[in-house]
CSV table of C-alpha atoms in Angstrom, one decimal:
chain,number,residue,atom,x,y,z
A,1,UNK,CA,108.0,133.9,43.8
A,2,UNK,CA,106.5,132.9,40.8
A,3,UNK,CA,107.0,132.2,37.7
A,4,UNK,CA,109.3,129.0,39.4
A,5,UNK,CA,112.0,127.8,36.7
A,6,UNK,CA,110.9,124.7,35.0
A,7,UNK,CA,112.4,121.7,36.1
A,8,UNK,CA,115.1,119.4,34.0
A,9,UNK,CA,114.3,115.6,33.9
A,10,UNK,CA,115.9,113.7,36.5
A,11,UNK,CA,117.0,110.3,37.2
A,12,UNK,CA,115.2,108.5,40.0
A,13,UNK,CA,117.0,108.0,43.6
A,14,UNK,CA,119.1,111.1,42.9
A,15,UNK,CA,118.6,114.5,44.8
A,16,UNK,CA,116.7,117.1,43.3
A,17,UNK,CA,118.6,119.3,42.3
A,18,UNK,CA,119.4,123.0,44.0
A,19,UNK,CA,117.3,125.0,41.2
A,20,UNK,CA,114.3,122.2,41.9
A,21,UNK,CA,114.3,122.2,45.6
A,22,UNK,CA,113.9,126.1,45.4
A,23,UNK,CA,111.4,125.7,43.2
A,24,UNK,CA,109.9,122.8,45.1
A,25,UNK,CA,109.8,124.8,48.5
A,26,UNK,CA,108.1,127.9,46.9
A,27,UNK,CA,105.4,125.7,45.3
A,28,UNK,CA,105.1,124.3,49.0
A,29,UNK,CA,104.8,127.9,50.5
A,30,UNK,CA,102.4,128.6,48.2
A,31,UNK,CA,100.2,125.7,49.1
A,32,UNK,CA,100.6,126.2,52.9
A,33,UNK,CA,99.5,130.0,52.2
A,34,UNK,CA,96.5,128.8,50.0
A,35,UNK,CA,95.6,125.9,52.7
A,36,UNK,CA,95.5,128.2,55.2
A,37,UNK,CA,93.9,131.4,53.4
A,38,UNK,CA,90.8,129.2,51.5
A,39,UNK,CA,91.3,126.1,53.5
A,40,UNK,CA,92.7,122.6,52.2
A,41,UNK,CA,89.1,121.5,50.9
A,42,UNK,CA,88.7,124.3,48.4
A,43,UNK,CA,92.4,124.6,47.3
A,44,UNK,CA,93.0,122.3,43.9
A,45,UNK,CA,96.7,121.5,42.1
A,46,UNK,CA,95.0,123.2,39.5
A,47,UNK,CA,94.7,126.8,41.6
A,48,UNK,CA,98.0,126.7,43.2
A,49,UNK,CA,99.7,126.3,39.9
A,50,UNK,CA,97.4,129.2,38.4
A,51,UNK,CA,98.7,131.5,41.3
A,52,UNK,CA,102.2,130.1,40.7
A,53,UNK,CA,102.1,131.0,37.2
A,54,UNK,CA,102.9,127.1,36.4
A,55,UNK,CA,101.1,124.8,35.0
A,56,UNK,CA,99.4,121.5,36.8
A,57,UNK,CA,101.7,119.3,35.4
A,58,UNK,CA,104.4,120.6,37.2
A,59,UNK,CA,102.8,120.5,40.5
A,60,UNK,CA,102.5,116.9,39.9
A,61,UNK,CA,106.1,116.7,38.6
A,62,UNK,CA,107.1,117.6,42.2
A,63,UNK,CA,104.4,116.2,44.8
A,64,UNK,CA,102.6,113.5,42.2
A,65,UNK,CA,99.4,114.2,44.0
A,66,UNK,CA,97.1,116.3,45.9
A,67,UNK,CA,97.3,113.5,48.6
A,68,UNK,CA,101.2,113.6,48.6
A,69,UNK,CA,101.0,117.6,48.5
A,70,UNK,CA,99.2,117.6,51.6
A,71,UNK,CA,101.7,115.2,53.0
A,72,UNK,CA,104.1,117.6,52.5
A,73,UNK,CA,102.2,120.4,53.5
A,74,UNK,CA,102.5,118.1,56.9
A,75,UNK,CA,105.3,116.4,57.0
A,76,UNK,CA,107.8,119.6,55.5
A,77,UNK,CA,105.8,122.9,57.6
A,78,UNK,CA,103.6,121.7,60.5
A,79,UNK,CA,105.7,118.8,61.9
A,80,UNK,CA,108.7,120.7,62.1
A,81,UNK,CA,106.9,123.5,63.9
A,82,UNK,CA,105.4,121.4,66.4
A,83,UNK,CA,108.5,120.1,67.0
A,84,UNK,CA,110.3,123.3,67.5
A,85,UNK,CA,107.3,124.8,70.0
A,86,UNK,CA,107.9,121.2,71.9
A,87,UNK,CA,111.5,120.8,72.3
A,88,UNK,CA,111.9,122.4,75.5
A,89,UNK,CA,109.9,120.0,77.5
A,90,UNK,CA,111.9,116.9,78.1
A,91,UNK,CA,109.8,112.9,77.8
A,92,UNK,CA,110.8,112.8,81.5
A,93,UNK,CA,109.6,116.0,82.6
A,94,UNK,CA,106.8,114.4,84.8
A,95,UNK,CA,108.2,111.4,85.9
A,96,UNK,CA,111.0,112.4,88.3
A,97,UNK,CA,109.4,114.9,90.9
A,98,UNK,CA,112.6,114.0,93.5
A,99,UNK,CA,115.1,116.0,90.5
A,100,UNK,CA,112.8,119.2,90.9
A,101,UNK,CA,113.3,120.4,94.0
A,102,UNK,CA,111.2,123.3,92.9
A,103,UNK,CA,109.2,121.7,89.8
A,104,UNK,CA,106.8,124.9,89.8
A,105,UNK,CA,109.4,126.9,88.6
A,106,UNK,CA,110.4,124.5,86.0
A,107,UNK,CA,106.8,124.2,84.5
A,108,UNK,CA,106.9,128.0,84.2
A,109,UNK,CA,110.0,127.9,82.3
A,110,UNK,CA,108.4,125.5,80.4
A,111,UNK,CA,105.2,127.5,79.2
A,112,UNK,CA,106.7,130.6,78.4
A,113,UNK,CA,109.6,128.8,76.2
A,114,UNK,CA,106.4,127.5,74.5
A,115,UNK,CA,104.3,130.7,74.3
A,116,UNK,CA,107.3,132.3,73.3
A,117,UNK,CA,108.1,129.4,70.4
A,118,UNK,CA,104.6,129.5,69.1
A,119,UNK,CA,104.2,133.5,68.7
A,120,UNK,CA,107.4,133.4,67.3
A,121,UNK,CA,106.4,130.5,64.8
A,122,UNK,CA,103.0,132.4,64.1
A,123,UNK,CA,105.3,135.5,63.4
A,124,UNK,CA,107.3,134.0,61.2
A,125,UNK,CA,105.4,131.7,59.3
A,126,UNK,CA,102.1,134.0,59.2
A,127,UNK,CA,100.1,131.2,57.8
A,128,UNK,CA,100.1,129.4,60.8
A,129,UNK,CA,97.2,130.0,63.2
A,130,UNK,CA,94.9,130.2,61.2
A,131,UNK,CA,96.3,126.9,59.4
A,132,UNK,CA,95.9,125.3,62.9
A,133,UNK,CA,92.4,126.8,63.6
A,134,UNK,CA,90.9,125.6,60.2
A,135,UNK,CA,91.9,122.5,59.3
A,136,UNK,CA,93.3,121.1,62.9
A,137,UNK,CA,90.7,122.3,65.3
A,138,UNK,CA,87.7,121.9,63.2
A,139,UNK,CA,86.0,118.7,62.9
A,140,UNK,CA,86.7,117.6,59.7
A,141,UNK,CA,89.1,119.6,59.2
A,142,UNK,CA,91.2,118.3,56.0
A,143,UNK,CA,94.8,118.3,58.3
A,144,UNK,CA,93.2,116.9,61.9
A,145,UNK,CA,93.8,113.3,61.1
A,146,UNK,CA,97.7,113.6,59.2
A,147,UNK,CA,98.5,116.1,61.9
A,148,UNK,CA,96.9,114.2,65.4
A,149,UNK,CA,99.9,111.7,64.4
A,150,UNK,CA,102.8,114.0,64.6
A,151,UNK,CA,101.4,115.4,67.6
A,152,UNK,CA,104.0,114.8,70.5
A,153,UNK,CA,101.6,112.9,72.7
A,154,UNK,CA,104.8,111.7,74.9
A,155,UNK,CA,105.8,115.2,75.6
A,156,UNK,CA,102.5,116.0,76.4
A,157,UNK,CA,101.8,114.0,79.0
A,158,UNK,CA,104.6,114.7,80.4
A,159,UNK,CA,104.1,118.1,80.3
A,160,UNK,CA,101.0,117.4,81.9
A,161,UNK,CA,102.4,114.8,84.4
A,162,UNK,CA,104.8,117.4,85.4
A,163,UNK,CA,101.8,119.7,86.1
A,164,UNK,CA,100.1,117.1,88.1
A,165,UNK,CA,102.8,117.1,90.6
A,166,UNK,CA,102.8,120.5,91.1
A,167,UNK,CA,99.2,120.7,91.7
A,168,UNK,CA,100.1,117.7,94.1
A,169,UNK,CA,102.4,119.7,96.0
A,170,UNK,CA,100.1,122.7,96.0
A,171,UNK,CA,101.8,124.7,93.7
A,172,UNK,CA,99.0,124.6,90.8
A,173,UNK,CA,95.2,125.9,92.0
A,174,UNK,CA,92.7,123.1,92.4
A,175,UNK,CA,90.1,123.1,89.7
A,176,UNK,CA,93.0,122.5,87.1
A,177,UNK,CA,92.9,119.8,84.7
A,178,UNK,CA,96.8,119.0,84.5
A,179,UNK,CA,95.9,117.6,81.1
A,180,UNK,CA,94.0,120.7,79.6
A,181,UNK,CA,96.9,123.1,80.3
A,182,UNK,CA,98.7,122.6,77.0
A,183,UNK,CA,95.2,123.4,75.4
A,184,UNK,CA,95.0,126.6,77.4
A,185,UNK,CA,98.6,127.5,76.2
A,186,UNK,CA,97.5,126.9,72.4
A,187,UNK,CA,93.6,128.8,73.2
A,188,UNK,CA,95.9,132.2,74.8
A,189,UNK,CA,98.2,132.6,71.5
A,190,UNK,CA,96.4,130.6,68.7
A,191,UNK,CA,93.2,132.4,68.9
A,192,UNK,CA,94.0,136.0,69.4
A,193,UNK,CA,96.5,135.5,66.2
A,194,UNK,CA,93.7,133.1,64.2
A,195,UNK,CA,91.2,136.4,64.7
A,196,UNK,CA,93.3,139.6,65.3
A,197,UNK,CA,91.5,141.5,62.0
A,198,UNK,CA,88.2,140.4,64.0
A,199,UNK,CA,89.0,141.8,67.4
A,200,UNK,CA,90.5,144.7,66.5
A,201,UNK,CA,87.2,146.0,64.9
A,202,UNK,CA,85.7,145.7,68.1
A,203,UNK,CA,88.2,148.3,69.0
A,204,UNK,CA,88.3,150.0,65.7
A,205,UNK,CA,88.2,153.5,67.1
A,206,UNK,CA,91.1,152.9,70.2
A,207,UNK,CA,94.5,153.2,68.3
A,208,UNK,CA,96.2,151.5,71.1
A,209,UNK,CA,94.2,148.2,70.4
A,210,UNK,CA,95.4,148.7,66.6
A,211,UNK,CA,98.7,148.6,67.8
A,212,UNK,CA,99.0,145.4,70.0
A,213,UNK,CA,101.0,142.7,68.0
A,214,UNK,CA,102.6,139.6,68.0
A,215,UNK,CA,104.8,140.5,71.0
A,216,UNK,CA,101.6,141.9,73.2
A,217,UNK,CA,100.0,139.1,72.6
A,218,UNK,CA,102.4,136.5,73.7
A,219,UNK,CA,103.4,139.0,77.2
A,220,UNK,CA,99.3,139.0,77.6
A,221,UNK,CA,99.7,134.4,77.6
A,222,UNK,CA,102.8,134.7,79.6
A,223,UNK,CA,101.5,137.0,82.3
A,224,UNK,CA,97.7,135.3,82.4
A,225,UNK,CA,99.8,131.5,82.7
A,226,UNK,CA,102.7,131.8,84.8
A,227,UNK,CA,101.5,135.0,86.9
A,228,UNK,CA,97.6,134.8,86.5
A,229,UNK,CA,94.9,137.0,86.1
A,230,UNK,CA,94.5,138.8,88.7
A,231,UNK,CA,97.6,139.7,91.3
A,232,UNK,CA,97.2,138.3,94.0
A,233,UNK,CA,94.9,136.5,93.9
A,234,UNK,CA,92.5,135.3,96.9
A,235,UNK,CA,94.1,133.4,99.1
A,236,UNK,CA,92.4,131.4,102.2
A,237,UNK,CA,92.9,133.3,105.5
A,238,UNK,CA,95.8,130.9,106.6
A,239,UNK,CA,97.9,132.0,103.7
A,240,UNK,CA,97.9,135.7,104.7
B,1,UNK,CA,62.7,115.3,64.0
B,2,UNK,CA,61.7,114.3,60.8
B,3,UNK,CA,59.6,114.1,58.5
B,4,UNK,CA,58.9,117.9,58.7
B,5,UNK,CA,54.7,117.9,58.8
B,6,UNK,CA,53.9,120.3,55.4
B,7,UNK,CA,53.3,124.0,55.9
B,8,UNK,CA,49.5,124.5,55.5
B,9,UNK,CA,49.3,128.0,52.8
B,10,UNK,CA,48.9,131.2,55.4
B,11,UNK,CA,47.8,135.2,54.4
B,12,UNK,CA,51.1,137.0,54.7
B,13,UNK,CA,51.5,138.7,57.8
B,14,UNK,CA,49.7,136.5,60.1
B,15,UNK,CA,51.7,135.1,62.2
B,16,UNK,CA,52.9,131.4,61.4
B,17,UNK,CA,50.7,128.6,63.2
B,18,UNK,CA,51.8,126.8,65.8
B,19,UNK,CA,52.7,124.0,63.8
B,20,UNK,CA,54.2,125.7,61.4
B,21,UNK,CA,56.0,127.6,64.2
B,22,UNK,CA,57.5,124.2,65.7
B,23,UNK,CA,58.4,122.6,61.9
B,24,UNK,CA,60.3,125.7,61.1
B,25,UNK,CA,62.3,125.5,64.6
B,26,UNK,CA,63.2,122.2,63.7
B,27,UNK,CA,64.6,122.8,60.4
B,28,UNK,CA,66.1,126.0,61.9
B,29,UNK,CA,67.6,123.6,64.4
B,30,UNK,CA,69.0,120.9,62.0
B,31,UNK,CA,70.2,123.9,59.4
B,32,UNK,CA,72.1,125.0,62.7
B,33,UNK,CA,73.5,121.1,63.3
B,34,UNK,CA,74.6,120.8,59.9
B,35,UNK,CA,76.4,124.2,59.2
B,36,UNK,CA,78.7,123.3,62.9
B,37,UNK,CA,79.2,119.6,61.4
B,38,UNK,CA,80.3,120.1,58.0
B,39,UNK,CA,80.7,123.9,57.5
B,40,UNK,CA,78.2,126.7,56.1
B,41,UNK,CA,80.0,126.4,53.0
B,42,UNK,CA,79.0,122.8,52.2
B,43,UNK,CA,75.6,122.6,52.9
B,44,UNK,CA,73.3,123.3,50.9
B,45,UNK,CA,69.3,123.7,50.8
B,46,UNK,CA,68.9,120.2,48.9
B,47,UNK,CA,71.5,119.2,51.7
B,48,UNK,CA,69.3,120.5,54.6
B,49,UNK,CA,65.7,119.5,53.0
B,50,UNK,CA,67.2,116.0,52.4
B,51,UNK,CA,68.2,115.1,55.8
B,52,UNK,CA,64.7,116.4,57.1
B,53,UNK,CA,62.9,114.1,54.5
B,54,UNK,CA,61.6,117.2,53.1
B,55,UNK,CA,61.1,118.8,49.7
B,56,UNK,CA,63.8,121.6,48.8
B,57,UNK,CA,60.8,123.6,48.4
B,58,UNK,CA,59.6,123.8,52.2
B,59,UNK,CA,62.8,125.0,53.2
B,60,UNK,CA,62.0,127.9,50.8
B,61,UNK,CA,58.9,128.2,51.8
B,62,UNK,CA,59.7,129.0,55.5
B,63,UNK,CA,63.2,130.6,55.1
B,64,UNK,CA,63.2,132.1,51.1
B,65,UNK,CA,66.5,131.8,50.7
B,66,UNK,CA,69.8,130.3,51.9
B,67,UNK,CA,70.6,133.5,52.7
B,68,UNK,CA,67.7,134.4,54.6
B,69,UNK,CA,68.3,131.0,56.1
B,70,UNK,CA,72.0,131.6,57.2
B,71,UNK,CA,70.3,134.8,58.6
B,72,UNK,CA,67.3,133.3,60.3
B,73,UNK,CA,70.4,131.1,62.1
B,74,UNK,CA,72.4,133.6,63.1
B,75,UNK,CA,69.5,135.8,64.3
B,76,UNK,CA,67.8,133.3,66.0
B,77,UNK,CA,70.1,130.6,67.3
B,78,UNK,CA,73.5,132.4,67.5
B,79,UNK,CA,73.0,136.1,68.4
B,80,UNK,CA,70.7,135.0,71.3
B,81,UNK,CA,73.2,132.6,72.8
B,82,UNK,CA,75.9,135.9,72.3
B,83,UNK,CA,73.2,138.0,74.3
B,84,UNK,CA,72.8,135.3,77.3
B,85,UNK,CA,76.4,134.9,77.7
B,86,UNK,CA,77.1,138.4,78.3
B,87,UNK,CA,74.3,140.0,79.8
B,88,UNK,CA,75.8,139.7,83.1
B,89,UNK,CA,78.4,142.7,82.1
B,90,UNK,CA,76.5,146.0,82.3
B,91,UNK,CA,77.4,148.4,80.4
B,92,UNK,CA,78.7,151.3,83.1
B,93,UNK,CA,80.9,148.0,84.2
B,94,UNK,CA,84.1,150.0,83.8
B,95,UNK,CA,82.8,153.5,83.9
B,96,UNK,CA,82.5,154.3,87.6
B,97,UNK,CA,85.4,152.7,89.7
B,98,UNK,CA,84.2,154.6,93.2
B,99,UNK,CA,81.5,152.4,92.2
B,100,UNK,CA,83.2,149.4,93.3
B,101,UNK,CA,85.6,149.5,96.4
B,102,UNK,CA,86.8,146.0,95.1
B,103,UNK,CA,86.7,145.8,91.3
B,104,UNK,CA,88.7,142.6,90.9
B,105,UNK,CA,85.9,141.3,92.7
B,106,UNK,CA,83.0,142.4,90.5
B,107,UNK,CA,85.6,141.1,87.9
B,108,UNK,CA,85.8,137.9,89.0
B,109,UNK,CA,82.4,137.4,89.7
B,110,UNK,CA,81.8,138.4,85.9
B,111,UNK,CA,84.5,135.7,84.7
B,112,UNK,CA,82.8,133.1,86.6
B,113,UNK,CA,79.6,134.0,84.8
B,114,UNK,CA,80.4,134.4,81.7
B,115,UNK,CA,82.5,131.1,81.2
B,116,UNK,CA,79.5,129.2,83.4
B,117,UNK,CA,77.6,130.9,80.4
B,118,UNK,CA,79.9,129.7,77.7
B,119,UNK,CA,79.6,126.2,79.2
B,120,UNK,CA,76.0,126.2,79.9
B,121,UNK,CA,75.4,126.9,76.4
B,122,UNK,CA,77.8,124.3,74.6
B,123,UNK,CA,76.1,122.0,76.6
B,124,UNK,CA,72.6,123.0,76.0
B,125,UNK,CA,73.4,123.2,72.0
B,126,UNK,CA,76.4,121.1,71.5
B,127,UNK,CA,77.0,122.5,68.1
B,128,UNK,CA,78.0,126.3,69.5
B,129,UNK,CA,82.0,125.2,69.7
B,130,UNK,CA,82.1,124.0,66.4
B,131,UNK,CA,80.4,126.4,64.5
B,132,UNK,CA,81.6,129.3,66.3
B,133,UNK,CA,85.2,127.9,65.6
B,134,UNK,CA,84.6,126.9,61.9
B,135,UNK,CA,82.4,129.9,61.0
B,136,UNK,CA,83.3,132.8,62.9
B,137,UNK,CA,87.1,132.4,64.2
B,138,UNK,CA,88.4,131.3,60.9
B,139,UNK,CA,89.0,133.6,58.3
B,140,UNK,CA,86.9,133.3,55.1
B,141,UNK,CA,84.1,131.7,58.2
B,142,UNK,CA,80.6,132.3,56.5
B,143,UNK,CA,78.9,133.7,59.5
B,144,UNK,CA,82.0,136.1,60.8
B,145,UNK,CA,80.6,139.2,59.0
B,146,UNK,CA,77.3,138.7,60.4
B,147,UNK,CA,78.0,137.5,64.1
B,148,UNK,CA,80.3,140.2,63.9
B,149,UNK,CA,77.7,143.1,63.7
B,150,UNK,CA,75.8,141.5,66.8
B,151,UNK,CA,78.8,141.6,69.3
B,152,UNK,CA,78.4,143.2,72.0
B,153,UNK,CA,80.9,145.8,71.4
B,154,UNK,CA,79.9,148.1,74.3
B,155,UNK,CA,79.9,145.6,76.5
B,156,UNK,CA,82.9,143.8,75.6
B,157,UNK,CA,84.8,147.5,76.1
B,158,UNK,CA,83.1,148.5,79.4
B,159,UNK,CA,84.4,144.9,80.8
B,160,UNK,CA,88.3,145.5,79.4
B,161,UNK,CA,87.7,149.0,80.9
B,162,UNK,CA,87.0,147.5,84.2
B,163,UNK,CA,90.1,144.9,83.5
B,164,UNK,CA,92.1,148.3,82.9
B,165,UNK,CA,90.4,150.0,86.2
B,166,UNK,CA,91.9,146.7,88.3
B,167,UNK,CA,95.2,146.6,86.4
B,168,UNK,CA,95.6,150.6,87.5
B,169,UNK,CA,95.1,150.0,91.1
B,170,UNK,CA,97.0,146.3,90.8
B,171,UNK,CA,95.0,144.0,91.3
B,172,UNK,CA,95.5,142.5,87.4
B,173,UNK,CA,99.1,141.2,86.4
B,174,UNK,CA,101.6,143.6,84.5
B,175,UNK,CA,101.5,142.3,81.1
B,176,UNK,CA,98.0,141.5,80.7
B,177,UNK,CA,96.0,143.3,77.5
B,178,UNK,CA,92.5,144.2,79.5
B,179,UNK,CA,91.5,144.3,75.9
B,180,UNK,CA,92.4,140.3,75.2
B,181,UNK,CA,90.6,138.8,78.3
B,182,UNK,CA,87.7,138.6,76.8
B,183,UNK,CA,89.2,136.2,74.0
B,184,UNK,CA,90.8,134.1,76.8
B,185,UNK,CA,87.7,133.7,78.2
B,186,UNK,CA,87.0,132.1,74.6
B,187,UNK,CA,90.0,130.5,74.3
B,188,UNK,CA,89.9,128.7,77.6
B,189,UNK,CA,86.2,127.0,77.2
B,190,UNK,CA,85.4,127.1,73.4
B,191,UNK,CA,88.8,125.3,72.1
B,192,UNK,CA,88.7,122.6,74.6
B,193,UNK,CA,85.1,122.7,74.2
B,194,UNK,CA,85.4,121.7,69.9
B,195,UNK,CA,88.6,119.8,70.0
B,196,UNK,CA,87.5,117.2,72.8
B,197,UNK,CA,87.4,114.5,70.6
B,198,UNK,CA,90.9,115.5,69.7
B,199,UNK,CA,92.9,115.3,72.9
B,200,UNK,CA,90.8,112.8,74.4
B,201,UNK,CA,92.5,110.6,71.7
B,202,UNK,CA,96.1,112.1,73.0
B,203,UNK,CA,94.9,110.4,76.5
B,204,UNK,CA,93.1,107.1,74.7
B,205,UNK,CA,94.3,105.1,77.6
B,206,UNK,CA,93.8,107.1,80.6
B,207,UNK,CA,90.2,106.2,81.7
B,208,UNK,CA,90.1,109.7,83.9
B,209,UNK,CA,90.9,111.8,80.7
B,210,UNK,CA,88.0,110.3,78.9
B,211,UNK,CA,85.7,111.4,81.8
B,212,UNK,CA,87.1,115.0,81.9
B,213,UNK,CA,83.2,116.3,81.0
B,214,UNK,CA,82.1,120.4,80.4
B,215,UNK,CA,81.7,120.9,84.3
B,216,UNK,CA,85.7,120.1,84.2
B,217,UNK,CA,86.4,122.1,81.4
B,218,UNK,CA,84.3,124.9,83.0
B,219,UNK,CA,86.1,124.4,86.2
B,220,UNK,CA,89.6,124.4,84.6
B,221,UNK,CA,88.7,128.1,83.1
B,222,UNK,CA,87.7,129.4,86.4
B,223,UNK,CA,90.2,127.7,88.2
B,224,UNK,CA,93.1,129.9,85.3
B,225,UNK,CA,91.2,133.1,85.2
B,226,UNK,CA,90.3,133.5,88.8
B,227,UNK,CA,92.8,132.0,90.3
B,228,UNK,CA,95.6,131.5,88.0
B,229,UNK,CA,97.4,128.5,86.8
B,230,UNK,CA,100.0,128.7,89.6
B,231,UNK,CA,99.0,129.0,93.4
B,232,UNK,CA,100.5,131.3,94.7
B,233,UNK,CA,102.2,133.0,91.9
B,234,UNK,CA,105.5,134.8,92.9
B,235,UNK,CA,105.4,138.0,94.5
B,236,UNK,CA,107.8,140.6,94.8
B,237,UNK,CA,110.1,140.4,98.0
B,238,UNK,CA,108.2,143.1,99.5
B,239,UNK,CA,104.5,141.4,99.3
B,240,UNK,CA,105.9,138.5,101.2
C-alpha cells in the first residue's frame, strides 16, 4: 500500500485522475484503519502520512484538512455501509399491515438480511466494529455527531413500526420495545466482533471457542432473533 | 462533592480516618465519573484534582499514582459491580445436569438476574455503560487488561456449560454459541444502556420513545432472552 505515487498537478473541476483516486482511496483505508485501531482523537495527518510513507503535504493535497478527512472517512466508508446493511427494509415497511398477510415472517426476513449484511460488512471491511464501537457508541466519540446524520432514521422507524404491528397482532412477545430491536440487532453482531480477542481468552484453553468466527457469530444473532433463546419457549397453558 | 476537606498526616498502616475514608471515596467516585465521560486516556491527575477543587497533590496523597489510581477504580468501583452481577451463577451451574430436571429453567431464572443486575447497576452508577464501552470493549480501552484479569472466568464457563447442557437436551435453539450468551446478555442492556442519548434523538418526536427508561430496557432484554423476539417462533411440523 504504501509508498502511494505522488500526485501530478491538476486543474480544478476536473476528475482526479485514475493513478490519484488509487492513491486517494489507499490514503483513505489507511485512515479508516488508524481511526479505528487508535481512535479518530489520537490519529493526526501527520501519522497517517508517516505510516503511508508520504509526507503531510500530500494528505492535504488530497482531503485539505483533518476535518475534511474525517468527512471522507464518513461520507466514502461508513455511509455506504449503513446503507448497504439497510437496503432491505423498505420506508414503507411499517405502514401498510393489510399488504402483510403474515408481517412476522417478513420482519424475520428482514433481521437476518441485516445480521447477515453487517457480519458480512465487518468481514470485509475488518475495521468496522470496532470503528462503530469507538467513535459511534461512545459519548464523545469523534464520528457520533457526522455519523447520527447519515443514519437512516426513516428506515428505522419503519423497521420498528413494522415490529409494532407484529407485536399488535401477537406475533412479537410483550416486554418488547418495537423501537430497541434494531439496537439489539447491532448489540448481537457488533459487540462479539468489537471484542472477539477479549472473549476468546476467557476461553483460551477450549479450542472450539478459538475457532468460532465471523460466520458463528452471525448464525448465534440469527438463531437468538428470529428463533430465540431458548426452544420453545414457555408458553401460557392455552397455547399448549 | 467538593471542596475535598484535606487529609490530616496519618502513621502508615493505620487505617485511614473516617474522613479521610469518605474524601477519598469521593475523589474515587469523581476519578470514576470522569474516566466514563471523557475516557481514561484524557484525564489526567491535574484533570481530576481540578474539578474536586483540590491540589494535584491530595490526589497523590491518597492514591500515589495514576496508576495506582486507575487501579484503586477498577478494584474498588468496577470489579465489585462485575462480582454482584454474577454472583447469582454458581460455579457447579453446568456441571451436574441430574441436578436440574429443568435446566432451561435454572437458565432463565439466571438471565433474568443477571440483566436485572446489569440494570440495577447502570442505574445505581450511571457511568458503568459508558466506561465499560469506552474502556473495556474497545480495543486499545485503558482498563481492558485489568478488568480482564477480574472476570469471572469460571463462572462465565459453568453458565455456557449449562447453555450447552439445555442445547443437548433441546431446550436452546440450533445455532446458538452457549459460549456467546453471555455477551448478548451485554449486548442487549449495556449498548442501549450508553447510546440512549443516541437513538432517543432517532425518535426526537415521539414523546413515548423519550420515556422508554432502564426498567424498559431491562424488560426488553428479558422479554429477547427468555422469551425470544418472536412469539411463538416456528416450530417444526411435528411440534405443532
Amino acid at each position: 500500500m504504501c509508498p502511494v505515487p505522488p500526485p501530478s498537478p491538476r486543474r480544478p473541476g476536473r476528475p482526479p485522475r485514475p493513478d490519484n483516486a488509487k492513491a486517494r482511496a489507499q490514503l483513505l483505508d489507511l485512515a479508516t484503519r488508524l481511526f479505528a485501531a487508535q481512535g479518530v482523537a489520537a490519529t493526526t495527518i501527520a501519522n497517517i502520512a508517516q505510516r503511508a510513507g508520504v509526507t503531510p503535504a500530500m494528505l492535504h493535497y488530497y482531503f485539505k484538512s483533518r476535518d475534511q478527512l474525517i468527512d471522507a472517512v464518513v461520507l466514502e466508508r461508513i455511509v455506504p455501509v449503513i446503507g448497504f446493511v439497510w437496503a432491505p427494509v423498505p420506508l414503507d415497511a411499517g405502514s401498510d399491515p393489510a399488504a402483510h398477510p403474515d408481517p412476522a415472517a417478513v420482519a424475520r426476513g428482514f433481521i437476518t438480511e441485516i445480521v447477515t449484511r453487517v457480519v458480512q460488512s465487518a468481514t470485509e471491511q475488518p475495521w468496522l466494529p470496532s470503528l462503530w464501537m469507538h467513535e459511534v457508541v461512545n459519548e464523545g466519540g469523534q464520528l457520533r455527531e457526522r455519523v447520527l446524520r447519515h443514519l437512516p432514521s426513516d428506515r428505522l422507524q419503519a423497521f420498528a413500526g413494522l415490529i409494532a404491528e407484529c407485536q399488535r397482532r401477537g406475533a412479537i412477545t410483550p416486554g418488547v420495545e418495537p423501537r430497541l430491536v434494531f439496537l439489539s440487532i447491532l448489540g448481537l453482531t457488533l459487540l462479539p466482533l468489537a471484542t472477539s480477542a477479549l472473549w476468546r481468552r476467557i476461553w483460551q484453553n477450549d479450542p472450539a471457542a478459538q475457532s468460532i468466527g465471523n460466520d458463528a457469530i452471525a448464525a448465534h444473532a440469527i438463531a437468538m432473533l428470529t428463533g430465540g433463546l431458548f426452544t420453545p419457549p414457555p408458553s401460557p397453558p392455552s397455547g399448549r
